[in-house]
Tab-separated table of C-alpha atoms and ligand atoms in Angstrom:
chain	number	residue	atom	x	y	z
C	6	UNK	CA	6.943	-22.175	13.050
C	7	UNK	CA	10.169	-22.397	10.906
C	8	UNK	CA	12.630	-19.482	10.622
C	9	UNK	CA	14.384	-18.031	7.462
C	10	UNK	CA	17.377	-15.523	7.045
C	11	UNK	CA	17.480	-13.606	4.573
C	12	UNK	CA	19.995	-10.282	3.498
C	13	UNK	CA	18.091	-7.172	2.560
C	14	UNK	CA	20.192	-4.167	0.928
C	15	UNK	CA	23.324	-5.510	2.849
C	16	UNK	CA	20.984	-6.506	6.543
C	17	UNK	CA	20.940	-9.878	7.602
C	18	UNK	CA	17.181	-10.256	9.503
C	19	UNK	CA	15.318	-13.386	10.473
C	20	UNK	CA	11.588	-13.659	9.971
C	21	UNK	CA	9.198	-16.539	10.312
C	22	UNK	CA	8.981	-18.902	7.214
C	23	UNK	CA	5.879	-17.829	5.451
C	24	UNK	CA	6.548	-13.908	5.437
C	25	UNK	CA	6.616	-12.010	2.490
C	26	UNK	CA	9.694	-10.228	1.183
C	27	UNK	CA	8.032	-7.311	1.971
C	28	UNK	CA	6.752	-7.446	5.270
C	29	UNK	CA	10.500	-9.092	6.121
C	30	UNK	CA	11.927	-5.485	4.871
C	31	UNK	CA	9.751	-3.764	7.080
C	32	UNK	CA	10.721	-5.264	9.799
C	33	UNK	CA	14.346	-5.041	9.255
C	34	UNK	CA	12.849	-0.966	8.617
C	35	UNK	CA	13.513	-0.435	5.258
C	36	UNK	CA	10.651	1.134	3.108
C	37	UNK	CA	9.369	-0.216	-0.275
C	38	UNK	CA	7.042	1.514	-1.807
C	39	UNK	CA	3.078	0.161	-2.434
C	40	UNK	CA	0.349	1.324	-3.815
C	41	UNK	CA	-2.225	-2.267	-4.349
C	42	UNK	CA	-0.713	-3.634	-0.912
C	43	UNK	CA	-3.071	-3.004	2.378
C	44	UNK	CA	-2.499	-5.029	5.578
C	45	UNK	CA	-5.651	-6.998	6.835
C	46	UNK	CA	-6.591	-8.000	3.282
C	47	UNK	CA	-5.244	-10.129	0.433
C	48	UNK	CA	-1.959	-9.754	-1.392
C	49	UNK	CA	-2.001	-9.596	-5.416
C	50	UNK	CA	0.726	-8.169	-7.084
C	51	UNK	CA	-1.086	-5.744	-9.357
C	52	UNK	CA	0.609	-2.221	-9.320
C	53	UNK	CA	4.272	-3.552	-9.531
C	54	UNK	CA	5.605	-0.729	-7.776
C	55	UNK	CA	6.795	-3.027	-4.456
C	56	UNK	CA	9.239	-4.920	-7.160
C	57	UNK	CA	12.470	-5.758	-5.542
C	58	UNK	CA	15.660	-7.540	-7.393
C	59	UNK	CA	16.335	-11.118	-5.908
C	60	UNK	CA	19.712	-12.582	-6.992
C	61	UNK	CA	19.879	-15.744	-8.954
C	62	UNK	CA	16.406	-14.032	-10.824
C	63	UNK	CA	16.688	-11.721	-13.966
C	64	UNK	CA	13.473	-10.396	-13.691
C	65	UNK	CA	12.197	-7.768	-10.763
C	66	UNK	CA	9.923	-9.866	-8.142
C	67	UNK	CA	7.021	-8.128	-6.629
C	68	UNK	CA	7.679	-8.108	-2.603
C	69	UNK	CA	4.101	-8.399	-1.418
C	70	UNK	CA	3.607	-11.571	-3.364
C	71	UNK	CA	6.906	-13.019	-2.643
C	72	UNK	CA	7.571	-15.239	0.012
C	73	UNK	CA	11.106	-14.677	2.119
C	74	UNK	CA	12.803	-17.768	1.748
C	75	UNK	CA	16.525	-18.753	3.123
C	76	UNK	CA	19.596	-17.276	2.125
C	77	UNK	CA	17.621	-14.812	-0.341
C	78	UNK	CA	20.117	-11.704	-1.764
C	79	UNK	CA	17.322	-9.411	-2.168
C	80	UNK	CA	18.203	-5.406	-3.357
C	81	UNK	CA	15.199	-2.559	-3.121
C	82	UNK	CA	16.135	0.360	-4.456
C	83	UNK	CA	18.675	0.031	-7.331
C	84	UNK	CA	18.746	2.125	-10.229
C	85	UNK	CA	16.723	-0.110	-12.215
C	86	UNK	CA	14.149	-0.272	-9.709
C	87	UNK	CA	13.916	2.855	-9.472
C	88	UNK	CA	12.844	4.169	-12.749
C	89	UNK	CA	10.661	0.950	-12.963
C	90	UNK	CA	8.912	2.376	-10.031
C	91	UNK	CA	8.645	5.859	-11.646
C	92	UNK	CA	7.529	4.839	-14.927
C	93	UNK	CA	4.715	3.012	-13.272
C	94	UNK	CA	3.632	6.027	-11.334
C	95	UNK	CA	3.509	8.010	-14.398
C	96	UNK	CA	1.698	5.645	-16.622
C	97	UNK	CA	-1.093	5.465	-13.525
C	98	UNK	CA	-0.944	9.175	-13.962
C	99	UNK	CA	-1.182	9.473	-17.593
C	100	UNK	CA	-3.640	6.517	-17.875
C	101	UNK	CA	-6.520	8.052	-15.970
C	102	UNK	CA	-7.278	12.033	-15.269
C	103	UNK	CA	-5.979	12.351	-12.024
C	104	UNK	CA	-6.549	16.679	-11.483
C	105	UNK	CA	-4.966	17.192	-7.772
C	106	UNK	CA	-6.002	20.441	-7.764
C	107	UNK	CA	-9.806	19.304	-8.411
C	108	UNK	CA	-9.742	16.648	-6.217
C	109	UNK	CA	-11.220	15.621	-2.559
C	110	UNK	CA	-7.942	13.789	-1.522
C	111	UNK	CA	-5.663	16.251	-2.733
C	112	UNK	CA	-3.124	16.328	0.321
C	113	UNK	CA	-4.124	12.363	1.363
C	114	UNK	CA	-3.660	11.126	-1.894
C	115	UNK	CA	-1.336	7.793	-1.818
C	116	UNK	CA	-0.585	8.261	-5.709
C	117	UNK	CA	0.584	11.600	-4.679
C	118	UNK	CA	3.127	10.742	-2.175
C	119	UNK	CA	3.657	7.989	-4.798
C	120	UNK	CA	4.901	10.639	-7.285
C	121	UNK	CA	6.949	12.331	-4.896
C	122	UNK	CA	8.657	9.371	-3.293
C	123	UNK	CA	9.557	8.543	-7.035
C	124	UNK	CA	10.631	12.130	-7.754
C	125	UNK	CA	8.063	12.034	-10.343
C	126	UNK	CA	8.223	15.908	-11.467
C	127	UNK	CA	6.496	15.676	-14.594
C	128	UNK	CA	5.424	12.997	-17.088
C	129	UNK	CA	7.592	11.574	-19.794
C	130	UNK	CA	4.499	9.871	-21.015
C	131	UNK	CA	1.698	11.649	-22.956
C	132	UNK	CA	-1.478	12.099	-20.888
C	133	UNK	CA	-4.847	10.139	-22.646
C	134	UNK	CA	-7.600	12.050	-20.944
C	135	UNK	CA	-9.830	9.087	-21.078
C	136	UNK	CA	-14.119	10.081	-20.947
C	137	UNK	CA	-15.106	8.287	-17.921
C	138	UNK	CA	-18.165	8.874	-15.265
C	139	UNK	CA	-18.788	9.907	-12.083
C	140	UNK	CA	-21.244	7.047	-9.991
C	141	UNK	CA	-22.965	9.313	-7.746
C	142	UNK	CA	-26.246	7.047	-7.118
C	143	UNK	CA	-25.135	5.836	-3.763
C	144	UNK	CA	-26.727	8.017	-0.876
C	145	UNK	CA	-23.560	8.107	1.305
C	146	UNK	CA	-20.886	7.556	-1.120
C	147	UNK	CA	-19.531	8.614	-4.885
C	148	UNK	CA	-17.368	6.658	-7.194
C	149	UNK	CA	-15.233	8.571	-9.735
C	150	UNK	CA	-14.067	6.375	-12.458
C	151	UNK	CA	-11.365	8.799	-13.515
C	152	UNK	CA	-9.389	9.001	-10.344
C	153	UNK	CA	-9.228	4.521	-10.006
C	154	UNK	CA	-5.781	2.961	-10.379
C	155	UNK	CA	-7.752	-0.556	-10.216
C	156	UNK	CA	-5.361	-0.994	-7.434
C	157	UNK	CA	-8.984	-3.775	-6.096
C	158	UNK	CA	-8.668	-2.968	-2.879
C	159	UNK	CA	-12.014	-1.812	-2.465
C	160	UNK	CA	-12.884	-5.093	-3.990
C	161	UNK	CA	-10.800	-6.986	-1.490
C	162	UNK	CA	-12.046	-5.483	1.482
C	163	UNK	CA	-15.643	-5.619	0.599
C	164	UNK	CA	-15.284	-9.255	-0.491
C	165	UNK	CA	-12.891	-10.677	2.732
C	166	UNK	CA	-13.473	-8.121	5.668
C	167	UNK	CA	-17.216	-6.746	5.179
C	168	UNK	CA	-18.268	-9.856	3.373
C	169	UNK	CA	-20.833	-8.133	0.980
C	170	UNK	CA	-18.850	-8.594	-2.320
C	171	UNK	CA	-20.396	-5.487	-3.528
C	172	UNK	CA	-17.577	-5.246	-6.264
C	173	UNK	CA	-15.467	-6.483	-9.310
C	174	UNK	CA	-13.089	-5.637	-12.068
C	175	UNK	CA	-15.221	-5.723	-15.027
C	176	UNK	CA	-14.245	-5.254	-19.033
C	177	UNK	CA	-10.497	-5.631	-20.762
C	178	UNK	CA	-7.967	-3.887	-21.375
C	179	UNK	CA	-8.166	0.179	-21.607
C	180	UNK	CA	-12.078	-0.063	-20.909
C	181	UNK	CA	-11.574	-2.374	-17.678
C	182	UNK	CA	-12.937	-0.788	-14.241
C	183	UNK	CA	-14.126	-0.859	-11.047
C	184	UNK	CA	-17.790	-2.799	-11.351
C	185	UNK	CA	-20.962	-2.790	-8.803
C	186	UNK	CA	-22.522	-5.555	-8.421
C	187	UNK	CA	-23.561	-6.570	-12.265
C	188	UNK	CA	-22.251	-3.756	-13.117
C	189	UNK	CA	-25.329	-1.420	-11.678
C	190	UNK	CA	-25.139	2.065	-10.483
C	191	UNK	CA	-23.086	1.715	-6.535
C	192	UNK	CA	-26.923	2.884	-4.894
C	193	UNK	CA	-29.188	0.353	-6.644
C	194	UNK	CA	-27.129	-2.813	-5.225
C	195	UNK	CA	-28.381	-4.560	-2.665
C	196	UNK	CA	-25.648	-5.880	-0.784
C	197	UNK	CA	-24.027	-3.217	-0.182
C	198	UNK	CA	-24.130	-2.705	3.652
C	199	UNK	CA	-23.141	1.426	3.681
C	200	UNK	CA	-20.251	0.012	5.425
C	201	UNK	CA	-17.681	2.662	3.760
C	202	UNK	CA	-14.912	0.040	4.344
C	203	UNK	CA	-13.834	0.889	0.083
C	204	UNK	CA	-13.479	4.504	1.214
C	205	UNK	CA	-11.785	4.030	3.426
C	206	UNK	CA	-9.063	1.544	1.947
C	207	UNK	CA	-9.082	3.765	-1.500
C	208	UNK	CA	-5.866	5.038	-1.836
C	209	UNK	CA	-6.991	7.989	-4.513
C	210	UNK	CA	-10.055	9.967	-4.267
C	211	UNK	CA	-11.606	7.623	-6.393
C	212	UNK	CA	-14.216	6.224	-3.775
C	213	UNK	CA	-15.163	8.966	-1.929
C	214	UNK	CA	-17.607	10.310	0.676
C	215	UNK	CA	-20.485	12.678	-0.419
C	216	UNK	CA	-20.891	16.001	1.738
C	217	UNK	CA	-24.535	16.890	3.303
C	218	UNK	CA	-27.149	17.846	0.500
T	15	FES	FE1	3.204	-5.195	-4.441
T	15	FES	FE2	1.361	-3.623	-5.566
T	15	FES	S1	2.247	-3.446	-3.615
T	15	FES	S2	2.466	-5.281	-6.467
């Protein structure tokens, strides 16, 4: 196994060749945030908010899907990066109808510590208050359509680690969500093993447990 050097925010580290840009930050201890990124499952690049500057490349890079190459000049938390970061927490915010108050995971919310880390104090966007529904058809869990960031990792994790490929990202655009198998209500699909792996990975209290009847 081959290794690279690379300088992050001024600190020279070495990590194996095949390690992402972001994992190669952690180790040298530096945090960047994530919100579609979970270890043990597949990187893709969706939520944007792990973007880092590389030099020699106008455009932001995502660090999960990145590799760390040698002699990479890579910067994390500019000023530019920064208010990329925050604009993408707010549109999450203003795209869906995320009500802390209202919500199971208020206080263990990763979109929440997302807005602080951000310094997201209020939203510069207007708010959409999309109608969307509430699955609750599964015996053991609930899915609430309005709290998703279609971050997929529920769709990762059920596809790669529990194997049952219970979900998908159905429709386009504004109307695309989280899908159950062809697109059924979460209880009447068969695969589904009751695992609660997608509950557990969820980073909003979009996939959620339901309390004793
Ligand atoms: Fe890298 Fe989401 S964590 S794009």
């Amino acid at each position: 196994m081959g290794v690279c050097t690379l300088r992050i925010d001024g600190t020279d580290i070495a990590v194996a060749t095949g390690t992402t840009v972001l994992a190669a930050a952690r180790q040298a201890g530096l945090r960047i945030p994530t919100l579609c990124q979970h270890d043990g499952i597949s990187a893709v690049g969706a939520c944007r908010l792990c973007v880092v500057e590389i030099e020699g490349h106008d455009r932001p890079m995502a660090a999960c899907v990145t590799q760390a190459t040698e002699g990479l000049q890579i910067r994390t938390n500019s000023p530019r990066l920064q208010e990329i970061r925050r604009t993408v927490v707010e549109m999450l915010f203003t795209e869906g109808n995320h009500v802390c108050a209202v919500c199971i995971a208020n206080g263990d919310c990763e979109l929440q510590d997302l807005a602080v880390a951000v310094g997201m104090d209020h939203s510069r966007l207007p708010y959409r208050f999309p109608q969307r529904s509430v699955d609750l058809s599964h015996p053991r869990f609930g899915l609430d359509h309005n709290r998703c960031v279609l971050c997929t990792r529920c769709v990762r994790v059920c596809d790669e680690v529990e194997g049952a490929h219970v979900w998908d990202v159905g429709w386009r655009g504004e109307h695309c969500r989280i899908i159950a198998g062809l697109d059924q209500p979460w209880g009447e699909v068969e695969s589904c093993t009751h695992c609660g792996k997608c509950v557990q990975v969820c980073p909003t209290g979009a996939l959620f447990p339901q309390g004793e009847p």
